[in-house]
Amino acid sequence: MWLAALLVAGLPVSAQQTTDNAKKAVPMQKVKVVRAAKTEAQIKAEMDAKTAFIGQQFTDFEMADTEGKMHKLSEYVGKGRWVLVDFWASWCGPCRAEMPHVTAAYEKFHAKGLDIVGISFDSKKDAWLNAIQMLNMPWINLSDLKTWDCLGGKIYKVNSIPDNLLIDPQGKIVARALRGEALQAKLQEVLGE
């Protein structure tokens, strides 16, 4: 911390300086740490991404399942059940960290009317298949193995993962980017305890 204070104050820093010398050189009350603020455009872009497509009917697309068979999103959406379209990848650390929450949601709410369609941004089929097994993902998983050129990702303008869409039984997108407790709370709201 004192090293940062010395750098902010523009004073020379050597490995030999002690904390006491740093305190004498730059009193703490005179140091102010300034973080770069996000621009309005950055804040607006983040908010737009979180609300993109909410209130709209889903857009259909077709991708292959783990066995190479083609499936349309419309096979699962708009059929009287809630559907969470989950965008993820085996190589994505935050996706893997989020997956226990998604699995818990599936276990708790599947019998009450929730289905999940996993959309992978993987490029290597073996890694994708191994992750599905390792992360205990019993729902339908689709991928075109095109990473960021993933058709589903392009249609829904996914620019970071994990991401998801919650779609109501009639096919309307009602929420996006639900993670952790927010996912559980929203599902509890729409499907009950």
PDB file of C-alpha atoms in Angstrom:
ATOM      1  CA  MET A   1       0.000   0.000   0.000  1.00  0.00           C
ATOM      2  CA  TRP A   2       2.806   2.424   0.863  1.00  0.00           C
ATOM      3  CA  LEU A   3       4.580   1.509  -2.345  1.00  0.00           C
ATOM      4  CA  ALA A   4       1.467   2.593  -4.227  1.00  0.00           C
ATOM      5  CA  ALA A   5       1.410   5.823  -2.209  1.00  0.00           C
ATOM      6  CA  LEU A   6       5.021   6.552  -3.140  1.00  0.00           C
ATOM      7  CA  LEU A   7       4.347   5.877  -6.784  1.00  0.00           C
ATOM      8  CA  VAL A   8       1.285   8.145  -6.741  1.00  0.00           C
ATOM      9  CA  ALA A   9       3.333  10.889  -5.051  1.00  0.00           C
ATOM     10  CA  GLY A  10       6.066  10.522  -7.657  1.00  0.00           C
ATOM     11  CA  LEU A  11       8.793   9.773  -5.091  1.00  0.00           C
ATOM     12  CA  PRO A  12      11.644   7.384  -5.829  1.00  0.00           C
ATOM     13  CA  VAL A  13      11.138   3.871  -4.478  1.00  0.00           C
ATOM     14  CA  SER A  14      13.854   1.400  -3.606  1.00  0.00           C
ATOM     15  CA  ALA A  15      13.631  -2.100  -2.236  1.00  0.00           C
ATOM     16  CA  GLN A  16      15.446  -0.892   0.912  1.00  0.00           C
ATOM     17  CA  GLN A  17      12.816   1.624   2.008  1.00  0.00           C
ATOM     18  CA  THR A  18      10.958   0.579   5.083  1.00  0.00           C
ATOM     19  CA  THR A  19       7.333   1.103   5.882  1.00  0.00           C
ATOM     20  CA  ASP A  20       8.370   3.747   8.440  1.00  0.00           C
ATOM     21  CA  ASN A  21      10.329   5.703   5.847  1.00  0.00           C
ATOM     22  CA  ALA A  22       7.374   5.486   3.454  1.00  0.00           C
ATOM     23  CA  LYS A  23       5.036   6.805   6.163  1.00  0.00           C
ATOM     24  CA  LYS A  24       7.351   9.766   6.815  1.00  0.00           C
ATOM     25  CA  ALA A  25       7.723  10.503   3.092  1.00  0.00           C
ATOM     26  CA  VAL A  26       4.011  10.456   2.297  1.00  0.00           C
ATOM     27  CA  PRO A  27       1.541  10.875   5.166  1.00  0.00           C
ATOM     28  CA  MET A  28      -1.518   8.676   4.645  1.00  0.00           C
ATOM     29  CA  GLN A  29      -4.057  11.477   4.879  1.00  0.00           C
ATOM     30  CA  LYS A  30      -2.521  13.158   1.813  1.00  0.00           C
ATOM     31  CA  VAL A  31      -2.823  10.107  -0.471  1.00  0.00           C
ATOM     32  CA  LYS A  32      -5.972   9.529  -2.419  1.00  0.00           C
ATOM     33  CA  VAL A  33      -6.447   6.445  -4.585  1.00  0.00           C
ATOM     34  CA  VAL A  34      -8.345   7.248  -7.736  1.00  0.00           C
ATOM     35  CA  ARG A  35      -9.953   4.513  -9.850  1.00  0.00           C
ATOM     36  CA  ALA A  36     -10.719   5.028 -13.476  1.00  0.00           C
ATOM     37  CA  ALA A  37     -14.431   5.646 -13.815  1.00  0.00           C
ATOM     38  CA  LYS A  38     -16.448   3.912 -16.502  1.00  0.00           C
ATOM     39  CA  THR A  39     -17.698   6.158 -19.227  1.00  0.00           C
ATOM     40  CA  GLU A  40     -21.402   6.640 -19.723  1.00  0.00           C
ATOM     41  CA  ALA A  41     -21.090   4.699 -22.973  1.00  0.00           C
ATOM     42  CA  GLN A  42     -19.506   1.729 -21.160  1.00  0.00           C
ATOM     43  CA  ILE A  43     -22.211   1.739 -18.487  1.00  0.00           C
ATOM     44  CA  LYS A  44     -24.945   2.000 -21.128  1.00  0.00           C
ATOM     45  CA  ALA A  45     -23.418  -0.868 -23.158  1.00  0.00           C
ATOM     46  CA  GLU A  46     -23.335  -3.090 -20.054  1.00  0.00           C
ATOM     47  CA  MET A  47     -26.950  -2.295 -19.218  1.00  0.00           C
ATOM     48  CA  ASP A  48     -28.058  -2.801 -22.831  1.00  0.00           C
ATOM     49  CA  ALA A  49     -26.394  -6.238 -22.901  1.00  0.00           C
ATOM     50  CA  LYS A  50     -28.212  -7.268 -19.723  1.00  0.00           C
ATOM     51  CA  THR A  51     -31.595  -6.195 -21.052  1.00  0.00           C
ATOM     52  CA  ALA A  52     -31.174  -7.055 -24.746  1.00  0.00           C
ATOM     53  CA  PHE A  53     -34.114  -9.070 -26.071  1.00  0.00           C
ATOM     54  CA  ILE A  54     -36.162  -8.937 -22.839  1.00  0.00           C
ATOM     55  CA  GLY A  55     -39.852  -8.677 -23.743  1.00  0.00           C
ATOM     56  CA  GLN A  56     -39.308 -10.090 -27.239  1.00  0.00           C
ATOM     57  CA  GLN A  57     -40.289 -13.462 -28.654  1.00  0.00           C
ATOM     58  CA  PHE A  58     -37.352 -15.820 -28.997  1.00  0.00           C
ATOM     59  CA  THR A  59     -35.552 -16.165 -32.309  1.00  0.00           C
ATOM     60  CA  ASP A  60     -35.130 -19.725 -33.525  1.00  0.00           C
ATOM     61  CA  PHE A  61     -31.845 -21.267 -34.625  1.00  0.00           C
ATOM     62  CA  GLU A  62     -30.500 -24.753 -35.246  1.00  0.00           C
ATOM     63  CA  MET A  63     -27.376 -26.431 -33.867  1.00  0.00           C
ATOM     64  CA  ALA A  64     -26.058 -29.959 -33.344  1.00  0.00           C
ATOM     65  CA  ASP A  65     -26.373 -31.940 -30.122  1.00  0.00           C
ATOM     66  CA  THR A  66     -23.585 -34.043 -28.591  1.00  0.00           C
ATOM     67  CA  GLU A  67     -24.211 -36.830 -31.111  1.00  0.00           C
ATOM     68  CA  GLY A  68     -24.262 -34.530 -34.140  1.00  0.00           C
ATOM     69  CA  LYS A  69     -28.058 -34.522 -34.572  1.00  0.00           C
ATOM     70  CA  MET A  70     -29.474 -31.114 -35.509  1.00  0.00           C
ATOM     71  CA  HIS A  71     -32.039 -29.476 -33.209  1.00  0.00           C
ATOM     72  CA  LYS A  72     -33.955 -26.228 -33.369  1.00  0.00           C
ATOM     73  CA  LEU A  73     -34.417 -24.109 -30.275  1.00  0.00           C
ATOM     74  CA  SER A  74     -38.153 -24.174 -31.078  1.00  0.00           C
ATOM     75  CA  GLU A  75     -38.197 -27.886 -30.204  1.00  0.00           C
ATOM     76  CA  TYR A  76     -37.876 -26.803 -26.574  1.00  0.00           C
ATOM     77  CA  VAL A  77     -39.106 -23.198 -26.382  1.00  0.00           C
ATOM     78  CA  GLY A  78     -42.756 -22.155 -26.540  1.00  0.00           C
ATOM     79  CA  LYS A  79     -44.009 -25.617 -25.632  1.00  0.00           C
ATOM     80  CA  GLY A  80     -45.599 -24.710 -22.289  1.00  0.00           C
ATOM     81  CA  ARG A  81     -42.466 -24.936 -20.120  1.00  0.00           C
ATOM     82  CA  TRP A  82     -39.978 -22.341 -18.888  1.00  0.00           C
ATOM     83  CA  VAL A  83     -36.623 -22.624 -20.674  1.00  0.00           C
ATOM     84  CA  LEU A  84     -33.245 -21.331 -19.577  1.00  0.00           C
ATOM     85  CA  VAL A  85     -30.942 -20.971 -22.587  1.00  0.00           C
ATOM     86  CA  ASP A  86     -27.489 -21.144 -21.028  1.00  0.00           C
ATOM     87  CA  PHE A  87     -24.476 -19.859 -23.000  1.00  0.00           C
ATOM     88  CA  TRP A  88     -21.214 -21.366 -21.733  1.00  0.00           C
ATOM     89  CA  ALA A  89     -17.946 -23.107 -22.704  1.00  0.00           C
ATOM     90  CA  SER A  90     -15.753 -25.799 -21.201  1.00  0.00           C
ATOM     91  CA  TRP A  91     -12.712 -23.470 -21.241  1.00  0.00           C
ATOM     92  CA  CYS A  92     -14.567 -20.638 -19.440  1.00  0.00           C
ATOM     93  CA  GLY A  93     -13.625 -20.495 -15.749  1.00  0.00           C
ATOM     94  CA  PRO A  94     -16.585 -18.300 -14.728  1.00  0.00           C
ATOM     95  CA  CYS A  95     -18.933 -20.646 -16.631  1.00  0.00           C
ATOM     96  CA  ARG A  96     -17.595 -23.641 -14.751  1.00  0.00           C
ATOM     97  CA  ALA A  97     -17.913 -21.757 -11.463  1.00  0.00           C
ATOM     98  CA  GLU A  98     -21.530 -20.880 -12.283  1.00  0.00           C
ATOM     99  CA  MET A  99     -22.529 -24.390 -13.370  1.00  0.00           C
ATOM    100  CA  PRO A 100     -23.292 -25.702  -9.836  1.00  0.00           C
ATOM    101  CA  HIS A 101     -25.928 -22.939  -9.557  1.00  0.00           C
ATOM    102  CA  VAL A 102     -27.422 -23.917 -12.919  1.00  0.00           C
ATOM    103  CA  THR A 103     -27.417 -27.605 -11.960  1.00  0.00           C
ATOM    104  CA  ALA A 104     -29.067 -26.819  -8.607  1.00  0.00           C
ATOM    105  CA  ALA A 105     -31.742 -24.793 -10.415  1.00  0.00           C
ATOM    106  CA  TYR A 106     -32.382 -27.695 -12.790  1.00  0.00           C
ATOM    107  CA  GLU A 107     -32.656 -30.187  -9.932  1.00  0.00           C
ATOM    108  CA  LYS A 108     -35.004 -27.938  -7.952  1.00  0.00           C
ATOM    109  CA  PHE A 109     -37.241 -26.651 -10.748  1.00  0.00           C
ATOM    110  CA  HIS A 110     -37.214 -29.219 -13.575  1.00  0.00           C
ATOM    111  CA  ALA A 111     -40.209 -31.109 -12.154  1.00  0.00           C
ATOM    112  CA  LYS A 112     -42.027 -27.769 -11.768  1.00  0.00           C
ATOM    113  CA  GLY A 113     -41.678 -26.859 -15.451  1.00  0.00           C
ATOM    114  CA  LEU A 114     -38.085 -25.771 -16.160  1.00  0.00           C
ATOM    115  CA  ASP A 115     -35.964 -27.058 -19.027  1.00  0.00           C
ATOM    116  CA  ILE A 116     -32.433 -25.974 -19.872  1.00  0.00           C
ATOM    117  CA  VAL A 117     -30.818 -25.777 -23.289  1.00  0.00           C
ATOM    118  CA  GLY A 118     -27.041 -25.433 -23.077  1.00  0.00           C
ATOM    119  CA  ILE A 119     -25.368 -23.539 -25.917  1.00  0.00           C
ATOM    120  CA  SER A 120     -21.620 -24.115 -25.954  1.00  0.00           C
ATOM    121  CA  PHE A 121     -18.964 -21.762 -27.315  1.00  0.00           C
ATOM    122  CA  ASP A 122     -16.476 -24.622 -27.524  1.00  0.00           C
ATOM    123  CA  SER A 123     -14.344 -25.456 -30.548  1.00  0.00           C
ATOM    124  CA  LYS A 124     -13.143 -28.887 -29.412  1.00  0.00           C
ATOM    125  CA  LYS A 125     -15.792 -31.564 -29.227  1.00  0.00           C
ATOM    126  CA  ASP A 126     -13.884 -33.748 -26.746  1.00  0.00           C
ATOM    127  CA  ALA A 127     -13.470 -30.872 -24.277  1.00  0.00           C
ATOM    128  CA  TRP A 128     -17.164 -29.999 -24.642  1.00  0.00           C
ATOM    129  CA  LEU A 129     -18.337 -33.585 -24.073  1.00  0.00           C
ATOM    130  CA  ASN A 130     -15.985 -34.109 -21.122  1.00  0.00           C
ATOM    131  CA  ALA A 131     -17.189 -30.896 -19.453  1.00  0.00           C
ATOM    132  CA  ILE A 132     -20.846 -31.908 -19.851  1.00  0.00           C
ATOM    133  CA  GLN A 133     -20.110 -35.170 -18.068  1.00  0.00           C
ATOM    134  CA  MET A 134     -17.806 -33.686 -15.434  1.00  0.00           C
ATOM    135  CA  LEU A 135     -20.168 -30.809 -14.605  1.00  0.00           C
ATOM    136  CA  ASN A 136     -23.238 -33.087 -14.453  1.00  0.00           C
ATOM    137  CA  MET A 137     -25.325 -31.365 -17.127  1.00  0.00           C
ATOM    138  CA  PRO A 138     -28.229 -33.743 -17.910  1.00  0.00           C
ATOM    139  CA  TRP A 139     -30.133 -31.305 -20.146  1.00  0.00           C
ATOM    140  CA  ILE A 140     -29.860 -30.934 -23.929  1.00  0.00           C
ATOM    141  CA  ASN A 141     -26.565 -29.389 -25.014  1.00  0.00           C
ATOM    142  CA  LEU A 142     -26.015 -27.885 -28.447  1.00  0.00           C
ATOM    143  CA  SER A 143     -22.947 -26.484 -30.197  1.00  0.00           C
ATOM    144  CA  ASP A 144     -21.661 -25.724 -33.659  1.00  0.00           C
ATOM    145  CA  LEU A 145     -18.083 -25.757 -32.250  1.00  0.00           C
ATOM    146  CA  LYS A 146     -17.418 -22.255 -33.622  1.00  0.00           C
ATOM    147  CA  THR A 147     -16.464 -20.505 -30.344  1.00  0.00           C
ATOM    148  CA  TRP A 148     -17.346 -16.792 -30.607  1.00  0.00           C
ATOM    149  CA  ASP A 149     -18.858 -17.354 -34.063  1.00  0.00           C
ATOM    150  CA  CYS A 150     -21.483 -19.596 -32.435  1.00  0.00           C
ATOM    151  CA  LEU A 151     -24.795 -19.089 -34.250  1.00  0.00           C
ATOM    152  CA  GLY A 152     -26.868 -18.833 -31.062  1.00  0.00           C
ATOM    153  CA  GLY A 153     -24.378 -16.383 -29.598  1.00  0.00           C
ATOM    154  CA  LYS A 154     -24.474 -14.187 -32.694  1.00  0.00           C
ATOM    155  CA  ILE A 155     -28.276 -14.121 -32.831  1.00  0.00           C
ATOM    156  CA  TYR A 156     -28.553 -13.117 -29.166  1.00  0.00           C
ATOM    157  CA  LYS A 157     -25.486 -10.824 -29.240  1.00  0.00           C
ATOM    158  CA  VAL A 158     -23.642 -12.708 -26.519  1.00  0.00           C
ATOM    159  CA  ASN A 159     -20.403 -10.811 -25.931  1.00  0.00           C
ATOM    160  CA  SER A 160     -19.348 -12.526 -22.705  1.00  0.00           C
ATOM    161  CA  ILE A 161     -20.059 -15.830 -21.017  1.00  0.00           C
ATOM    162  CA  PRO A 162     -21.603 -17.133 -18.899  1.00  0.00           C
ATOM    163  CA  ASP A 163     -24.833 -15.595 -20.145  1.00  0.00           C
ATOM    164  CA  ASN A 164     -28.389 -16.870 -20.347  1.00  0.00           C
ATOM    165  CA  LEU A 165     -31.946 -16.129 -21.375  1.00  0.00           C
ATOM    166  CA  LEU A 166     -35.014 -17.126 -19.384  1.00  0.00           C
ATOM    167  CA  ILE A 167     -37.925 -17.755 -21.745  1.00  0.00           C
ATOM    168  CA  ASP A 168     -41.528 -18.139 -20.607  1.00  0.00           C
ATOM    169  CA  PRO A 169     -43.873 -20.979 -21.677  1.00  0.00           C
ATOM    170  CA  GLN A 170     -45.180 -18.894 -24.610  1.00  0.00           C
ATOM    171  CA  GLY A 171     -41.695 -18.148 -25.962  1.00  0.00           C
ATOM    172  CA  LYS A 172     -41.159 -14.613 -24.609  1.00  0.00           C
ATOM    173  CA  ILE A 173     -37.779 -13.714 -23.165  1.00  0.00           C
ATOM    174  CA  VAL A 174     -38.376 -12.448 -19.629  1.00  0.00           C
ATOM    175  CA  ALA A 175     -34.859 -12.189 -18.155  1.00  0.00           C
ATOM    176  CA  ARG A 176     -31.204 -12.281 -19.093  1.00  0.00           C
ATOM    177  CA  ALA A 177     -27.852 -12.738 -17.376  1.00  0.00           C
ATOM    178  CA  LEU A 178     -29.235 -14.419 -14.254  1.00  0.00           C
ATOM    179  CA  ARG A 179     -26.437 -15.817 -12.104  1.00  0.00           C
ATOM    180  CA  GLY A 180     -26.150 -17.440  -8.707  1.00  0.00           C
ATOM    181  CA  GLU A 181     -28.819 -16.348  -6.261  1.00  0.00           C
ATOM    182  CA  ALA A 182     -30.470 -14.088  -8.862  1.00  0.00           C
ATOM    183  CA  LEU A 183     -31.191 -17.183 -10.980  1.00  0.00           C
ATOM    184  CA  GLN A 184     -32.675 -19.042  -8.022  1.00  0.00           C
ATOM    185  CA  ALA A 185     -34.776 -16.032  -6.986  1.00  0.00           C
ATOM    186  CA  LYS A 186     -36.210 -15.492 -10.474  1.00  0.00           C
ATOM    187  CA  LEU A 187     -37.073 -19.166 -10.907  1.00  0.00           C
ATOM    188  CA  GLN A 188     -38.697 -19.218  -7.484  1.00  0.00           C
ATOM    189  CA  GLU A 189     -40.711 -16.135  -8.489  1.00  0.00           C
ATOM    190  CA  VAL A 190     -42.052 -17.718 -11.683  1.00  0.00           C
ATOM    191  CA  LEU A 191     -42.265 -21.382 -10.652  1.00  0.00           C
ATOM    192  CA  GLY A 192     -42.872 -21.187  -6.903  1.00  0.00           C
ATOM    193  CA  GLU A 193     -41.056 -22.842  -4.016  1.00  0.00           C
TER     194      GLU A 193
END
